[in-house]
C-alpha positions as a Python dict, from the first residue, in 0.01 Angstrom:
ca = {
    (1, 'M'): (0, 0, 0),
    (2, 'P'): (361, 66, -95),
    (3, 'S'): (458, 176, -358),
    (4, 'I'): (760, 139, -517),
    (5, 'A'): (973, 293, -823),
    (6, 'I'): (1283, 94, -944),
    (7, 'T'): (1532, 210, -1291),
    (8, 'G'): (1685, -79, -1477),
    (9, 'A'): (1462, -333, -1389),
    (10, 'N'): (1481, -579, -1625),
    (11, 'R'): (1746, -778, -1522),
    (12, 'G'): (2030, -872, -1255),
    (13, 'I'): (1951, -674, -917),
    (14, 'G'): (1679, -444, -1061),
    (15, 'F'): (1467, -741, -1172),
    (16, 'E'): (1563, -914, -822),
    (17, 'F'): (1415, -591, -659),
    (18, 'V'): (1127, -618, -848),
    (19, 'R'): (1036, -978, -848),
    (20, 'Q'): (1080, -953, -488),
    (21, 'L'): (914, -663, -410),
    (22, 'S'): (572, -765, -594),
    (23, 'E'): (593, -1112, -401),
    (24, 'K'): (395, -897, -194),
    (25, 'P'): (86, -852, -368),
    (26, 'D'): (-20, -498, -187),
    (27, 'N'): (291, -381, -333),
    (28, 'T'): (281, -121, -609),
    (29, 'I'): (619, -188, -849),
    (30, 'I'): (679, 44, -1103),
    (31, 'A'): (907, -137, -1287),
    (32, 'L'): (1128, 114, -1545),
    (33, 'V'): (1285, 35, -1814),
    (34, 'R'): (1464, 143, -2177),
    (35, 'N'): (1216, -110, -2356),
    (36, 'P'): (919, -248, -2250),
    (37, 'D'): (873, -458, -2525),
    (38, 'A'): (1241, -610, -2499),
    (39, 'A'): (1118, -662, -2129),
    (40, 'Q'): (989, -991, -2112),
    (41, 'S'): (1161, -1125, -1837),
    (42, 'L'): (890, -881, -1621),
    (43, 'R'): (590, -1009, -1798),
    (44, 'D'): (669, -1372, -1725),
    (45, 'L'): (659, -1274, -1360),
    (46, 'Q'): (262, -1271, -1387),
    (47, 'R'): (206, -1002, -1130),
    (48, 'S'): (-89, -793, -1164),
    (49, 'N'): (82, -550, -990),
    (50, 'I'): (424, -501, -1146),
    (51, 'H'): (355, -192, -1400),
    (52, 'I'): (596, -177, -1683),
    (53, 'V'): (704, 178, -1797),
    (54, 'K'): (912, 361, -2016),
    (55, 'A'): (1214, 525, -1913),
    (56, 'D'): (1595, 571, -1972),
    (57, 'I'): (1782, 778, -1770),
    (58, 'S'): (2012, 907, -2049),
    (59, 'D'): (1650, 1077, -2216),
    (60, 'H'): (1471, 1307, -1964),
    (61, 'A'): (1183, 1357, -2160),
    (62, 'T'): (1139, 973, -2122),
    (63, 'V'): (1205, 1017, -1719),
    (64, 'K'): (934, 1279, -1678),
    (65, 'A'): (682, 1105, -1849),
    (66, 'A'): (756, 816, -1666),
    (67, 'A'): (715, 1009, -1377),
    (68, 'A'): (364, 1102, -1432),
    (69, 'E'): (251, 746, -1548),
    (70, 'T'): (392, 706, -1195),
    (71, 'A'): (194, 918, -1100),
    (72, 'K'): (-108, 770, -1207),
    (73, 'I'): (-78, 410, -1086),
    (74, 'S'): (12, 500, -744),
    (75, 'S'): (-261, 822, -710),
    (76, 'G'): (21, 1053, -665),
    (77, 'S'): (225, 946, -430),
    (78, 'L'): (584, 715, -412),
    (79, 'D'): (731, 603, -120),
    (80, 'L'): (1021, 463, -250),
    (81, 'L'): (1249, 513, -550),
    (82, 'I'): (1533, 223, -630),
    (83, 'N'): (1732, 420, -862),
    (84, 'N'): (1928, 71, -976),
    (85, 'A'): (2020, 220, -1391),
    (86, 'A'): (2366, 279, -1440),
    (87, 'W'): (2653, 210, -1727),
    (88, 'L'): (2825, -16, -1637),
    (89, 'P'): (3193, -165, -1712),
    (90, 'N'): (3251, -267, -2092),
    (91, 'E'): (3479, -429, -2256),
    (92, 'R'): (3742, -222, -2166),
    (93, 'H'): (3676, -198, -1729),
    (94, 'A'): (3972, -393, -1714),
    (95, 'L'): (4188, -148, -1855),
    (96, 'S'): (4354, 128, -1573),
    (97, 'L'): (4325, 454, -1690),
    (98, 'D'): (4640, 563, -1834),
    (99, 'K'): (4619, 188, -2026),
    (100, 'Y'): (4337, 306, -2261),
    (101, 'P'): (4444, 277, -2621),
    (102, 'S'): (4358, 643, -2705),
    (103, 'D'): (4292, 961, -2554),
    (104, 'E'): (3916, 971, -2690),
    (105, 'I'): (3810, 648, -2595),
    (106, 'L'): (3951, 719, -2224),
    (107, 'S'): (3723, 1081, -2266),
    (108, 'E'): (3413, 908, -2374),
    (109, 'D'): (3388, 652, -2071),
    (110, 'L'): (3420, 879, -1876),
    (111, 'V'): (3201, 1129, -2035),
    (112, 'E'): (2937, 842, -2083),
    (113, 'A'): (2945, 665, -1757),
    (114, 'F'): (2910, 1083, -1604),
    (115, 'N'): (2591, 1130, -1784),
    (116, 'V'): (2432, 738, -1662),
    (117, 'N'): (2543, 703, -1324),
    (118, 'V'): (2508, 1122, -1186),
    (119, 'V'): (2354, 1301, -1475),
    (120, 'G'): (2070, 1055, -1543),
    (121, 'V'): (2080, 947, -1123),
    (122, 'V'): (1981, 1320, -1080),
    (123, 'H'): (1730, 1398, -1322),
    (124, 'T'): (1564, 1094, -1258),
    (125, 'I'): (1572, 1168, -859),
    (126, 'N'): (1420, 1584, -961),
    (127, 'A'): (1152, 1413, -1185),
    (128, 'F'): (1014, 1168, -921),
    (129, 'L'): (1066, 1406, -572),
    (130, 'P'): (735, 1546, -584),
    (131, 'L'): (569, 1235, -584),
    (132, 'I'): (855, 1098, -319),
    (133, 'K'): (746, 1389, -87),
    (134, 'K'): (402, 1304, -79),
    (135, 'S'): (476, 1035, 84),
    (136, 'A'): (477, 927, 445),
    (137, 'I'): (771, 695, 377),
    (138, 'K'): (1025, 884, 148),
    (139, 'K'): (1273, 701, 78),
    (140, 'V'): (1544, 746, -276),
    (141, 'V'): (1765, 488, -290),
    (142, 'V'): (2146, 516, -530),
    (143, 'I'): (2294, 190, -612),
    (144, 'S'): (2649, 291, -564),
    (145, 'T'): (2929, 37, -480),
    (146, 'G'): (3181, -47, -275),
    (147, 'V'): (3461, 56, -565),
    (148, 'G'): (3360, 362, -563),
    (149, 'D'): (3551, 383, -204),
    (150, 'T'): (3851, 524, -217),
    (151, 'D'): (3974, 388, 121),
    (152, 'L'): (3915, 46, -55),
    (153, 'T'): (4037, 135, -416),
    (154, 'L'): (4411, 216, -193),
    (155, 'R'): (4384, -111, 13),
    (156, 'T'): (4316, -378, -271),
    (157, 'E'): (4535, -160, -509),
    (158, 'Y'): (4288, -160, -753),
    (159, 'A'): (4294, 64, -1046),
    (160, 'T'): (4099, -4, -1315),
    (161, 'S'): (3719, -14, -1399),
    (162, 'G'): (3834, 431, -1377),
    (163, 'P'): (3552, 560, -1570),
    (164, 'Y'): (3293, 318, -1329),
    (165, 'C'): (3465, 352, -999),
    (166, 'V'): (3505, 736, -1047),
    (167, 'S'): (3155, 802, -1123),
    (168, 'K'): (2992, 595, -833),
    (169, 'A'): (3188, 824, -646),
    (170, 'A'): (3062, 1111, -778),
    (171, 'V'): (2727, 1016, -737),
    (172, 'N'): (2763, 892, -349),
    (173, 'M'): (2807, 1347, -303),
    (174, 'V'): (2505, 1378, -505),
    (175, 'V'): (2298, 1144, -255),
    (176, 'A'): (2499, 1429, 45),
    (177, 'K'): (2403, 1725, -134),
    (178, 'Y'): (1995, 1563, -102),
    (179, 'A'): (2043, 1502, 228),
    (180, 'A'): (2165, 1798, 336),
    (181, 'E'): (1884, 1995, 142),
    (182, 'C'): (1628, 1776, 247),
    (183, 'K'): (1724, 1697, 652),
    (184, 'P'): (1623, 2034, 786),
    (185, 'E'): (1228, 1973, 587),
    (186, 'G'): (1206, 1661, 755),
    (187, 'G'): (1295, 1422, 469),
    (188, 'P'): (1264, 1250, 212),
    (189, 'I'): (1529, 963, 320),
    (190, 'F'): (1884, 974, 103),
    (191, 'L'): (2115, 626, 84),
    (192, 'A'): (2424, 567, -120),
    (193, 'L'): (2339, 167, -95),
    (194, 'S'): (2655, -93, -259),
    (195, 'P'): (2487, -398, -340),
    (196, 'G'): (2851, -598, -260),
    (197, 'L'): (3018, -803, -580),
    (198, 'V'): (2699, -934, -753),
    (199, 'N'): (2743, -1221, -966),
    (200, 'T'): (2463, -1113, -1251),
    (201, 'Q'): (2622, -1273, -1587),
    (202, 'T'): (2347, -1490, -1748),
    (203, 'A'): (2594, -1689, -1982),
    (204, 'P'): (2926, -1905, -1897),
    (205, 'P'): (3214, -1679, -1876),
    (206, 'T'): (3473, -1574, -2156),
    (207, 'P'): (3853, -1738, -2088),
    (208, 'K'): (3976, -1367, -2063),
    (209, 'Q'): (3673, -1253, -1831),
    (210, 'L'): (3802, -1520, -1627),
    (211, 'E'): (4138, -1448, -1596),
    (212, 'E'): (3998, -1071, -1550),
    (213, 'F'): (3796, -1217, -1260),
    (214, 'A'): (4076, -1383, -1111),
    (215, 'A'): (4248, -1055, -1061),
    (216, 'M'): (3991, -918, -872),
    (217, 'V'): (3978, -1168, -626),
    (218, 'A'): (4336, -1133, -597),
    (219, 'S'): (4283, -770, -527),
    (220, 'F'): (4005, -758, -294),
    (221, 'K'): (4147, -1069, -116),
    (222, 'K'): (4418, -807, -14),
    (223, 'Y'): (4064, -625, 166),
    (224, 'N'): (3959, -913, 270),
    (225, 'P'): (4149, -1233, 279),
    (226, 'N'): (3834, -1417, 382),
    (227, 'W'): (3564, -1314, 134),
    (228, 'E'): (3477, -1648, -71),
    (229, 'R'): (3258, -1545, -387),
    (230, 'P'): (3050, -1302, -533),
    (231, 'L'): (2730, -1271, -433),
    (232, 'T'): (2385, -1392, -617),
    (233, 'P'): (2094, -1164, -661),
    (234, 'K'): (1900, -1269, -411),
    (235, 'E'): (2130, -1245, -157),
    (236, 'S'): (2232, -888, -256),
    (237, 'V'): (1848, -760, -245),
    (238, 'D'): (1791, -967, 63),
    (239, 'A'): (2053, -777, 230),
    (240, 'M'): (1940, -475, 66),
    (241, 'L'): (1615, -500, 90),
    (242, 'A'): (1689, -561, 528),
    (243, 'V'): (1891, -206, 514),
    (244, 'I'): (1643, 28, 331),
    (245, 'H'): (1316, -134, 566),
    (246, 'N'): (1557, -12, 881),
    (247, 'L'): (1701, 264, 773),
    (248, 'K'): (1683, 582, 994),
    (249, 'P'): (1684, 971, 940),
    (250, 'E'): (1950, 1069, 1109),
    (251, 'Q'): (2123, 827, 842),
    (252, 'S'): (2051, 997, 499),
    (253, 'G'): (2331, 1049, 315),
    (254, 'S'): (2456, 783, 474),
    (255, 'F'): (2700, 553, 192),
    (256, 'L'): (2666, 213, 327),
    (257, 'S'): (2711, -167, 209),
    (258, 'H'): (2455, -430, 168),
    (259, 'K'): (2568, -496, 551),
    (260, 'G'): (2407, -172, 689),
    (261, 'N'): (2754, -85, 726),
    (262, 'Q'): (3100, 0, 519),
    (263, 'D'): (3227, -403, 513),
    (264, 'W'): (3150, -354, 112),
    (265, 'L'): (3232, -734, 29),
}
């Protein structure tokens, strides 16, 4: 009975991981969310193998408590941890680093992105690592992004969303550091995994969002002229689960796309 814990599980890619993985009744799913009372979408699935547990990755005490609760649910071990929760670009995501309205706001965004996307992930891994090490499967996945790749940034001239991209580049190093430590011990296997460009919007885009999206598409066409459209959450998670399933020990520490390589779109 594989056990899987997923952070940021109540919407978008995290919810899709829960939806797909919980379709197998033998899987035990620990859906980690900041506010369980607001996780109606998870309850609407009406699946007894989903356990909704409070965990805010920017609040280390809640993460430790969630690991303790997970140990009770999964009999003291955990097969797979998917670090999906993240600070995502806000209304300033279309700004380049030198176009912020003030130094203070730029600093706030950089610090918040690093605090959640790097520090929060480190503390989450540390809290759950003792459970992972007791598993026979032993896999830890961090959802990263292709725009955290310096080569893609230079080839596309994608200069915006700096705090998010910088933090994701940093968390790729976090994954490599854990892999470097654990490889000699025979695991766990660590992976930074890009979901591709995924449309997770639940409301129609505003004219401003459409304009920003068109500019982003133009940038990405420089990287892959044949790229057509964003993935749906289902398409992305289908692909990522195949990569996770086929992950080999010698790949530990890698940064891969949903295609299992470094083709980010």
